[in-house]
Short mmCIF file of C-alpha atoms in Angstrom, two decimals:
data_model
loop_
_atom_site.label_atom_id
_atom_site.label_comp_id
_atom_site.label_asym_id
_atom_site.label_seq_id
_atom_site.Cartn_x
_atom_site.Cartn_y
_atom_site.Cartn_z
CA UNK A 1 0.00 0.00 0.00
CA UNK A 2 1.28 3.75 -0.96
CA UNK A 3 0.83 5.94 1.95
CA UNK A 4 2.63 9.06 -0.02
CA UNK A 5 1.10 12.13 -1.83
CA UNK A 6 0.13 10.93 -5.13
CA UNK A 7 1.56 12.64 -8.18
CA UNK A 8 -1.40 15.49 -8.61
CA UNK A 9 -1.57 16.10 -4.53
CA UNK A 10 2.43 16.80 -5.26
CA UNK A 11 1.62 19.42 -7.71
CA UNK A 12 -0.60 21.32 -5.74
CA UNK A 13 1.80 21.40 -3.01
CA UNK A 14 4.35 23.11 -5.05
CA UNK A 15 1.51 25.17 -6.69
CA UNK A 16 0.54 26.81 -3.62
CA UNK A 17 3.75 27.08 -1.96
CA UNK A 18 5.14 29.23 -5.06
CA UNK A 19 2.14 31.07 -5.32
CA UNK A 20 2.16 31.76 -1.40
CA UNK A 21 5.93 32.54 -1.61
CA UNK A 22 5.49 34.97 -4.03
CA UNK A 23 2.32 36.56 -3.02
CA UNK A 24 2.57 35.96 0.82
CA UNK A 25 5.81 36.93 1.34
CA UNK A 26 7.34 37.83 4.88
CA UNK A 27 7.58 41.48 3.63
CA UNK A 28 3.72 41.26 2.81
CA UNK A 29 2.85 39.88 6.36
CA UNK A 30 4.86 42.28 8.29
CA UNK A 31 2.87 45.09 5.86
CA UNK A 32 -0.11 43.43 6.85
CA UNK A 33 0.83 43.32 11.18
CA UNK A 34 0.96 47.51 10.27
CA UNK A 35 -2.36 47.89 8.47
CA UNK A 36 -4.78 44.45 9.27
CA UNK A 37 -6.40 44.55 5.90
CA UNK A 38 -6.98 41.57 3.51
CA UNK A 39 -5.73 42.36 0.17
CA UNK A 40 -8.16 42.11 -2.55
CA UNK A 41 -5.81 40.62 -4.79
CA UNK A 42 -5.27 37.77 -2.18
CA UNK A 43 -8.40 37.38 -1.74
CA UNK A 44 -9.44 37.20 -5.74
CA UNK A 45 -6.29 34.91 -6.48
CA UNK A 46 -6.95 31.91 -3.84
CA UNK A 47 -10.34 32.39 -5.43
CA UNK A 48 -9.51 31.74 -8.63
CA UNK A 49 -7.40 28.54 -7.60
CA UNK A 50 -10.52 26.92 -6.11
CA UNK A 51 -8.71 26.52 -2.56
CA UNK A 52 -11.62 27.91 -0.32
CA UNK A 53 -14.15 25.59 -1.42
CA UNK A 54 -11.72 22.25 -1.52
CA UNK A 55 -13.35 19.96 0.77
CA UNK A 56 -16.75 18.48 -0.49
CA UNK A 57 -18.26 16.23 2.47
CA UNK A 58 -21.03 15.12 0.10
CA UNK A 59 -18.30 13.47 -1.99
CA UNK A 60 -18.24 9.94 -1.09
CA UNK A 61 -15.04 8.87 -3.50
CA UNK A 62 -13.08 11.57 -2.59
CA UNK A 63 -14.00 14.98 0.26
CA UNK A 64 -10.76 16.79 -0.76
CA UNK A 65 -9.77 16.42 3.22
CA UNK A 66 -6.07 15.42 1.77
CA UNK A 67 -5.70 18.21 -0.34
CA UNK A 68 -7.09 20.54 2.59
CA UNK A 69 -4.45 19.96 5.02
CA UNK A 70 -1.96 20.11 2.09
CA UNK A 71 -2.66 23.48 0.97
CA UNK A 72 -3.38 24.12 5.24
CA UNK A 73 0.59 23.01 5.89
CA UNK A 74 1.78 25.78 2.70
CA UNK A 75 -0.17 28.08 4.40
CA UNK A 76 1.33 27.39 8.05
CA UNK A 77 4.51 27.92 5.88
CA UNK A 78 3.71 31.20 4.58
CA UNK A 79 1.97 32.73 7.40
CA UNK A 80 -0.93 33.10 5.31
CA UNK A 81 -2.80 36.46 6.18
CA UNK A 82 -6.37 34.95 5.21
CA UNK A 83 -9.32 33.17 7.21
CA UNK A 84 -8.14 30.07 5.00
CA UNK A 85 -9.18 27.29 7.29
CA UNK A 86 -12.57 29.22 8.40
CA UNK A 87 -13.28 29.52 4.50
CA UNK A 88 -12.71 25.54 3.70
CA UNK A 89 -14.45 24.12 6.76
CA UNK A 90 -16.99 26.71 6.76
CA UNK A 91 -17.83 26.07 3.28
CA UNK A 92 -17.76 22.27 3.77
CA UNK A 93 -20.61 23.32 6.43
CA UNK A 94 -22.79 25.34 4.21
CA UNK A 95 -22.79 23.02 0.79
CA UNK A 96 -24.64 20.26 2.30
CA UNK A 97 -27.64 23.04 2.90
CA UNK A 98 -29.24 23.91 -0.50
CA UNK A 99 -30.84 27.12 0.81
CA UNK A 100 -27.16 28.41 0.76
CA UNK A 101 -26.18 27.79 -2.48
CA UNK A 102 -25.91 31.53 -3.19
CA UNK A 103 -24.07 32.35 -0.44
CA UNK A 104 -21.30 29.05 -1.23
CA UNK A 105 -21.42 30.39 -4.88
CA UNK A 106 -20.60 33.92 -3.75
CA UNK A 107 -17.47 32.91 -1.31
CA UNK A 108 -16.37 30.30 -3.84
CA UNK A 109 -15.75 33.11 -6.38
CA UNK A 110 -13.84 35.64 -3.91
CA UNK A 111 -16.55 38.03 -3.72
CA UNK A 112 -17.39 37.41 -0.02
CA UNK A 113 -14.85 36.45 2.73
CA UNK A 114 -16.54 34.36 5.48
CA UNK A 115 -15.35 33.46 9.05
CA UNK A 116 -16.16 31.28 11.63
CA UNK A 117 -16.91 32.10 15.50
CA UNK A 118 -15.37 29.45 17.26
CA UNK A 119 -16.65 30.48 20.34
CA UNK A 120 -20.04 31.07 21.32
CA UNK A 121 -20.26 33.25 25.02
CA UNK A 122 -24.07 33.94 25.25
CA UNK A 123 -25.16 34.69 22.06
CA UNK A 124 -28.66 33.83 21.90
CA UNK A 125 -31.74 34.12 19.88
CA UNK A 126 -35.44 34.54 20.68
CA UNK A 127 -38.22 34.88 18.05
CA UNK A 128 -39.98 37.59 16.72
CA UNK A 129 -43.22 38.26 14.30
CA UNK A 130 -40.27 38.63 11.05
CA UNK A 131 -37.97 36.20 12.52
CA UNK A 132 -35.38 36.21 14.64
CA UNK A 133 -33.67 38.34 16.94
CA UNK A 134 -29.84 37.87 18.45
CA UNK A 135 -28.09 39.39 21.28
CA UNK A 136 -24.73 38.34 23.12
CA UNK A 137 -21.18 38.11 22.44
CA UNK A 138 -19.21 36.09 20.40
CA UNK A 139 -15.41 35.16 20.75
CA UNK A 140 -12.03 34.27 18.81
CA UNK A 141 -13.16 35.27 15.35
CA UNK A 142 -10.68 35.47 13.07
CA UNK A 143 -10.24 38.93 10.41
CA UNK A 144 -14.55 39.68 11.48
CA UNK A 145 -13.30 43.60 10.54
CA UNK A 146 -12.88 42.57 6.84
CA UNK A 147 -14.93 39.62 6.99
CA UNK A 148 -18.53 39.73 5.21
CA UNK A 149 -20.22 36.72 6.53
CA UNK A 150 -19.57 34.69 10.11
CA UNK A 151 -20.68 31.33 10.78
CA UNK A 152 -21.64 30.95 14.39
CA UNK A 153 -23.60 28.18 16.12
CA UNK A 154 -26.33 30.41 18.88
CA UNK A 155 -29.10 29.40 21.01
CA UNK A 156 -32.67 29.79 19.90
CA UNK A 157 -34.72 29.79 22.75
CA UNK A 158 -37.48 27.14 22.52
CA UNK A 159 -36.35 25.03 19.80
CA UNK A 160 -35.39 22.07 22.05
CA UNK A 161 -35.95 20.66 25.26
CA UNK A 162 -32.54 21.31 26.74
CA UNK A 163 -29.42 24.32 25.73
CA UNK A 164 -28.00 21.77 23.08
CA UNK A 165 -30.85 21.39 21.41
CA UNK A 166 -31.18 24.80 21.32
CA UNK A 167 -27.87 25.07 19.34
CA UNK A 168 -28.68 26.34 15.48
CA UNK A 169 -26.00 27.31 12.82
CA UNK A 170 -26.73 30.88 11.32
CA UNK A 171 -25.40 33.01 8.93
CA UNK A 172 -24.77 36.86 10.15
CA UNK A 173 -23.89 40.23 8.35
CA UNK A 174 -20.76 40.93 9.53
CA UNK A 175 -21.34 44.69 8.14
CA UNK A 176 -24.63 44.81 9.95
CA UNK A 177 -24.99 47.74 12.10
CA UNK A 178 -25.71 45.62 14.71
CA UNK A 179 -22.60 43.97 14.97
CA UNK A 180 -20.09 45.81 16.33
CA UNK A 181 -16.45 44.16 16.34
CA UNK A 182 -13.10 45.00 18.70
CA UNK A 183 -9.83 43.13 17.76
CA UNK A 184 -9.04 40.71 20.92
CA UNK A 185 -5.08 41.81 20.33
CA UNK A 186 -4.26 38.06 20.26
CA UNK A 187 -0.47 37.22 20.11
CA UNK A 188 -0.12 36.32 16.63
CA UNK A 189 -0.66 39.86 14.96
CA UNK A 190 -0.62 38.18 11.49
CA UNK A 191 -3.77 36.35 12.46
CA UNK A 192 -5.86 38.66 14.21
CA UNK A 193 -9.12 37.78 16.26
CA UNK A 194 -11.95 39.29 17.19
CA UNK A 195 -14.36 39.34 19.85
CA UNK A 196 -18.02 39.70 17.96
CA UNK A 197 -21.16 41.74 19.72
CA UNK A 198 -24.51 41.62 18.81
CA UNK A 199 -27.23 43.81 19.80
CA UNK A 200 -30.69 43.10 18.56
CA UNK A 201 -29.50 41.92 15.43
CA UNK A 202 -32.30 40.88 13.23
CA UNK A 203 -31.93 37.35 11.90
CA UNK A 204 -34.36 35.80 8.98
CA UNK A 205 -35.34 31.86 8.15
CA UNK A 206 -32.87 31.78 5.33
CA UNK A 207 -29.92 32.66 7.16
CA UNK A 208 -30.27 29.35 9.00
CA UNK A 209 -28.32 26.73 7.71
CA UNK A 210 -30.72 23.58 7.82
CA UNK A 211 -33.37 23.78 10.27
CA UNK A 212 -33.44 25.23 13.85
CA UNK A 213 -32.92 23.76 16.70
CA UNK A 214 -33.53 19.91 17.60
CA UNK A 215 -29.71 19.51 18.22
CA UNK A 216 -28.87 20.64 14.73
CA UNK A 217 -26.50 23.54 15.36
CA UNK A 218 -24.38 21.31 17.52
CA UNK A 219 -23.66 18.56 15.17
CA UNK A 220 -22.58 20.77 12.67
CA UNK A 221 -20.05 22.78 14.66
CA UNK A 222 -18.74 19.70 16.39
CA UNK A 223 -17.84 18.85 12.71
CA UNK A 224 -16.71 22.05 11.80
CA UNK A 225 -14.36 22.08 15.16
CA UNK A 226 -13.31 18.61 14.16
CA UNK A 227 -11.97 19.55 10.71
CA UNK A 228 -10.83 22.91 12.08
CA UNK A 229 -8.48 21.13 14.82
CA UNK A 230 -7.18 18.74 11.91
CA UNK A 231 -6.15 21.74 9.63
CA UNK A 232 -4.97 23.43 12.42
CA UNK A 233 -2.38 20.70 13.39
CA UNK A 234 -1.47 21.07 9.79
CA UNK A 235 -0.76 24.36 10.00
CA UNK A 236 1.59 24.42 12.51
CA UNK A 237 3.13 21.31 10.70
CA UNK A 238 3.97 23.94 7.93
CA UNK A 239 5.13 26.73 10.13
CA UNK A 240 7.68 24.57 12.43
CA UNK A 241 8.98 22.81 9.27
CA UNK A 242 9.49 26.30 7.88
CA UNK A 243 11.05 27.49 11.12
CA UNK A 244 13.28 23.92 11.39
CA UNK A 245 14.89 24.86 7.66
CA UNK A 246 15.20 28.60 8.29
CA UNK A 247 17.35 28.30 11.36
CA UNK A 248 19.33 25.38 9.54
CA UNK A 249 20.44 27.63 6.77
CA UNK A 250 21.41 30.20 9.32
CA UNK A 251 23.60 27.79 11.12
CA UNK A 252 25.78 26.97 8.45
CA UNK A 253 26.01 30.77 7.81
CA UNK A 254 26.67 31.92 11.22
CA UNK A 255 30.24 31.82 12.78
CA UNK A 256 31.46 31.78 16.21
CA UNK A 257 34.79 32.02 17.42
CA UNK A 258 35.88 31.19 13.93
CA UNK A 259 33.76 28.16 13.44
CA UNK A 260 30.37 27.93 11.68
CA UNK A 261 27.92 26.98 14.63
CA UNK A 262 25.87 24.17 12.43
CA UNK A 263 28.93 21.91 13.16
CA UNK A 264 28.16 22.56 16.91
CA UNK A 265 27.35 18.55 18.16
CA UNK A 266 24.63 20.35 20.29
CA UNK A 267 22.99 21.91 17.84
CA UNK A 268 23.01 19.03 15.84
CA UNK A 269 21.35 16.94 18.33
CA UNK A 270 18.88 19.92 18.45
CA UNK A 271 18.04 19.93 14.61
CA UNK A 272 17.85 16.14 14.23
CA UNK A 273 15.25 16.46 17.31
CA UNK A 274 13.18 19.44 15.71
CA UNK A 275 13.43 17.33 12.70
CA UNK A 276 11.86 14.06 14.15
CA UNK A 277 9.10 16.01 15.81
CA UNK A 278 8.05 17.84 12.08
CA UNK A 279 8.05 14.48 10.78
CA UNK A 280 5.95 12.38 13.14
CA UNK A 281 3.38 15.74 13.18
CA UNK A 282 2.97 14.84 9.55
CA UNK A 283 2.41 10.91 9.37
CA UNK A 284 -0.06 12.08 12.56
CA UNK A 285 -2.17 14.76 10.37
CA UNK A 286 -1.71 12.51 7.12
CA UNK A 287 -3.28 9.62 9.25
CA UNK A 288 -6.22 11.86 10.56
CA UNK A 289 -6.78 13.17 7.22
CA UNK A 290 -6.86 10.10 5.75
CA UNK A 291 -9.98 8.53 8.35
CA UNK A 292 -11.74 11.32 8.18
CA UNK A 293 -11.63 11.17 3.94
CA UNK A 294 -12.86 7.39 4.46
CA UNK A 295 -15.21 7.60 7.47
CA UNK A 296 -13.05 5.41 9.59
CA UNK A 297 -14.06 4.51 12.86
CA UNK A 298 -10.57 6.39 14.68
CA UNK A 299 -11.08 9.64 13.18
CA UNK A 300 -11.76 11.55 16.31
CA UNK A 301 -8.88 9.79 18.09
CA UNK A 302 -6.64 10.47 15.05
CA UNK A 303 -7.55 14.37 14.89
CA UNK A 304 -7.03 14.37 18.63
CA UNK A 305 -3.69 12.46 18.57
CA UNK A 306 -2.83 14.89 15.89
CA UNK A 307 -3.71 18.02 17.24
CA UNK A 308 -2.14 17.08 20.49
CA UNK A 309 1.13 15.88 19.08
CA UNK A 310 1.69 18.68 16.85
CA UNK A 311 0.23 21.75 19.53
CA UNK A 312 3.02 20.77 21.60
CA UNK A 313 5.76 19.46 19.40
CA UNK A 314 5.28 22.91 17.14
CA UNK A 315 5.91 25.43 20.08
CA UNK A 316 9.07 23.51 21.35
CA UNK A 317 10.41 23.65 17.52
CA UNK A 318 10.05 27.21 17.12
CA UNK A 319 11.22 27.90 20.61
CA UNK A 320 14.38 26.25 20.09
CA UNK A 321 14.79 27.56 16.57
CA UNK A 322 14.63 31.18 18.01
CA UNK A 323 17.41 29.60 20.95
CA UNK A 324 19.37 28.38 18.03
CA UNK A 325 19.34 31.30 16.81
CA UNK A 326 21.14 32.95 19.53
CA UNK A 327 20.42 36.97 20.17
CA UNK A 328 18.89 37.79 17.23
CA UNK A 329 16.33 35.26 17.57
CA UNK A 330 14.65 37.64 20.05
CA UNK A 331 14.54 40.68 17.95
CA UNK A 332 11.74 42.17 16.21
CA UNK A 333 13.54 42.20 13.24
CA UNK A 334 13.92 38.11 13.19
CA UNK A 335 11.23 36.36 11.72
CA UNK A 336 10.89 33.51 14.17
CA UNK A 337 9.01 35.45 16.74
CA UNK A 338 6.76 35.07 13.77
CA UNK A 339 6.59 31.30 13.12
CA UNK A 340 6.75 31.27 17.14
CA UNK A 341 3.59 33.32 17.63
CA UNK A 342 1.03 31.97 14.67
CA UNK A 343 2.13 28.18 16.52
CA UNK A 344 0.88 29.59 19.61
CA UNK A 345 -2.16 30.83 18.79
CA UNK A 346 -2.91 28.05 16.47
CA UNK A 347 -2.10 25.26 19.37
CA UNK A 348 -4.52 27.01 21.39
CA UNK A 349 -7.54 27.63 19.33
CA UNK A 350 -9.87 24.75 19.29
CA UNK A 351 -8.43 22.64 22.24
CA UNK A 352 -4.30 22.56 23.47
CA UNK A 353 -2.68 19.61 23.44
CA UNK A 354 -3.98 18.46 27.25
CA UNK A 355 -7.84 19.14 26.63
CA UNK A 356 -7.32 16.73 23.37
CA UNK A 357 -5.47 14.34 25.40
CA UNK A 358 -8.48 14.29 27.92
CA UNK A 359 -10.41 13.01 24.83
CA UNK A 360 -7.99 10.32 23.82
CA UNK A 361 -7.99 9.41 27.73
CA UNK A 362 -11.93 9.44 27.50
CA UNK A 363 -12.10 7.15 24.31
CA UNK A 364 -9.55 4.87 25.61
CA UNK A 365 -11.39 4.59 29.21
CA UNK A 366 -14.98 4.29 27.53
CA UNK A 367 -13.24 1.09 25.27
CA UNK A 368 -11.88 -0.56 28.14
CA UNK A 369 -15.31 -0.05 29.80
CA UNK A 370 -16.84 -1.83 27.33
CA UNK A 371 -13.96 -4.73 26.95
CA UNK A 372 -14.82 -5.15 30.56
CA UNK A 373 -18.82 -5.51 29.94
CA UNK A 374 -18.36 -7.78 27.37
CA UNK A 375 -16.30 -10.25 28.74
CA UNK A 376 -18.25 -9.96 32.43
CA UNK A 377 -21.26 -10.51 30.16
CA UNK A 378 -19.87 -13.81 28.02
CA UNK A 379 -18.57 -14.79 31.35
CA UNK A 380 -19.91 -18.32 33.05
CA UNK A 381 -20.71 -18.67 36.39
CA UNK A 382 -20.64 -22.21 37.82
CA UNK A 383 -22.99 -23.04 40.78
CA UNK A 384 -21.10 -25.48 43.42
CA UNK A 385 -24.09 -27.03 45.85
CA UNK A 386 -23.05 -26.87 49.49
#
C-alpha cells in the first residue's frame, strides 16, 4: 500500500507554496501586522485557484480532506494572512444546505470572505413576528473587521428541550450595524481575532443553515471544530517545518569564534530532534486526514492524537529555533518570533494539546469499559451445591 502524496496532490503542493511565496511573502505579512487589511488581490487569487471551497463532504469517492491539510501546511509555511481554514471548513458546512447555495457560490468566487466564531459566550436568539432576533457576544473570530459573513452556532430559545438542542448554525452580516467588532489583540498579529457583539441583530429563516434547533446547530459545529483542529495541526506542521529549515540555513552561515555553529554537536542533536518532531506531526495529520476522507471509525482519536502531538511538538520547535538562533532570535527584526507566535495561537484555538489528550484518555477509558462488559457478560458462572 502507498501511503505518499500521489503525483497530482504533489503538484498542488508546489503550486501553492510558489504562489504563497510569491504573493505571501514575509515582507507582505509584516505590511499586513501595520495595516490588518486583507488584500483584494489575495483574496481574488486563492479564489480563482478553487482553494476555499476544496473539501466536499457530500463526496463519497473523494471529500478533498487530503488536499485541505496540504494546501493548510503551505499556508502554516507562509503565514498566510487569510481566514483560509474558516473559509474551507466553513464552506464544507454550508454546501450540504441547498438554501445556501448563493451564499457558497458567492465565497467560492472571492466576492465574499466568510469566518467562523469558534466560540459562542451567550449569544442567543429569541423569536420575533419577522424572525429572529440575536443578542450576546461572540469570541475568537478570526479577520470579522474585513470579513462579510460569520458562521456561528447560537441558542434559539425554545427550539429544544434542553441548551444543546437549542444550538442552530446561522449566517450573520458581519457589516450589519448591529454587529459591532473590537480586535481581541491576540499574540499572533498576522492572524488577528476578534471578539463579535450583537445587539438586537435581526436574523431571517434563510440565514439558517438547515433547520433550527432539535440539536442541529451542535452537530454541525462539532464537525466544523473537528476539521478545524485537523487543519490546524497542519498548520503548525507547515510553520515549524518552515522554522526547522530557516534556522538550519542560518547555522551553516553563522560563525562563532571562527567556526560555523551548524557543526556545533549540540545543535546538531537539536536539529535532528526538531526534525523528528516535524516528521511524526505529519504521518499524525496525514493519518487523521486520511480517516476522516474514508469515514473510519478512529477519526476523532486520530484528529485528537494529531492536534495534540503537533500543539506541543510545534511550540518547542520554534522555541528552540529562536534559541538556536542565539540573540537575534529575540529581535523584532527576526522572523521567528513570527513562526513562534502563529504556533501559539494556532495550538490554542480549538483545544491545546492536554484538553485533546483528555479526549484520547476518555475514548480509551470508555473502550476498556466496554472490553470489561463484554467479557463480564460472556462470562460463566458455575454453581457449586453446598
Amino acid at each position: 500500500m502507498f501511503f505518499g502524496y500521489s503525483d497530482e496532490e504533489k503538484m498542488l503542493q508546489r503550486s501553492v507554496r510558489d504562489m504563497l511565496k510569491e504573493r505571501n511573502s514575509t515582507e507582505y505579512v509584516r505590511g499586513f501586522m501595520k495595516n490588518p487589511t486583507i488584500s483584494k488581490d489575495l483574496q481574488r487569487l486563492l479564489a480563482q485557484q478553487g482553494l476555499l471551497g476544496i473539501i466536499d463532504l457530500e463526496n463519497k469517492e473523494e471529500k478533498g480532506i487530503v488536499n485541505a491539510i496540504i494546501v493548510s501546511q503551505e499556508a502554516g509555511r507562509s503565514l498566510l494572512t487569510y481566514p483560509l481554514i474558516e473559509s474551507m471548513v466553513g464552506l464544507a458546512i454550508l454546501k450540504e444546505s441547498k438554501q445556501q447555495k448563493q451564499l457558497v457560490d458567492e465565497i467560492e468566487l472571492g466576492k465574499k470572505i466568510l469566518t467562523v466564531a469558534w466560540v459562542n459566550t451567550d449569544a442567543k436568539a429569541r423569536k420575533t413576528e419577522d424572525g429572529f432576533v440575536i443578542n450576546g457576544t461572540l469570541r475568537e473570530v478570526p479577520f470579522a473587521e474585513d470579513a462579510d459573513v460569520i458562521l456561528a452556532n447560537v441558542r434559539i430559545s425554545g427550539y429544544g428541550a434542553t441548551a444543546e438542542e437549542e444550538e442552530t448554525l446561522v449566517v450573520i452580516d458581519s457589516k450589519h450595524e448591529a454587529v459591532t467588532k473590537l480586535n481581541s489583540q491576540s499574540v499572533d498579529e498576522t492572524y488577528p481575532l476578534y471578539e463579535v457583539s450583537l445587539a438586537n441583530y435581526p436574523l431571517q429563516q434563510s440565514q439558517l443553515v438547515g433547520r433550527a434547533g432539535m440539536g442541529s446547530g451542535q452537530a454541525k459545529m462539532k464537525k466544523m471544530r473537528q476539521l478545524g483542529s485537523l487543519l490546524l495541526a497542519a498548520e503548525i506542521v507547515g510553520s515549524s517545518e518552515r522554522a526547522l529549515y530557516d534556522t538550519v540555513e542560518y547555522t551553516k552561515q553563522r560563525e562563532q569564534f571562527g567556526t560555523v555553529i551548524g557543526s556545533f554537536q549540540a545543535l546538531k542533536h537539536m536539529a535532528a530532534e526538531m526534525y523528528m518532531k516535524v516528521e511524526s506531526g505529519k504521518v499524525a495529520v496525514d493519518y487523521a486526514a486520511w480517516t476522516l476522507d474514508t469515514n473510519n471509525e478512529e477519526a476523532e482519536e486520530a484528529v485528537a492524537i494529531a492536534k495534540s502531538y503537533t500543539s506541543s511538538a510545534g511550540i518547542e520547535i520554534c522555541g528552540n529555533a529562536i534559541q538556536m538562533h542565539g540573540g537575534i532570535g529575540f529581535t523584532w527584526e527576526n522572523d521567528m518570533h513570527l513562526f513562534f507566535k502563529r504556533v501559539r495561537r494556532s495550538a490554542a484555538l480549538l483545544g491545546d494539546s492536554y484538553e485533546h489528550r483528555e479526549t484520547l484518555a476518555t475514548i480509551a477509558i470508555d473502550q476498556l469499559l466496554k472490553k470489561d462488559n463484554k467479557i463480564t457478560s460472556e462470562s460463566k458462572v458455575d454453581y457449586v451445591e453446598i
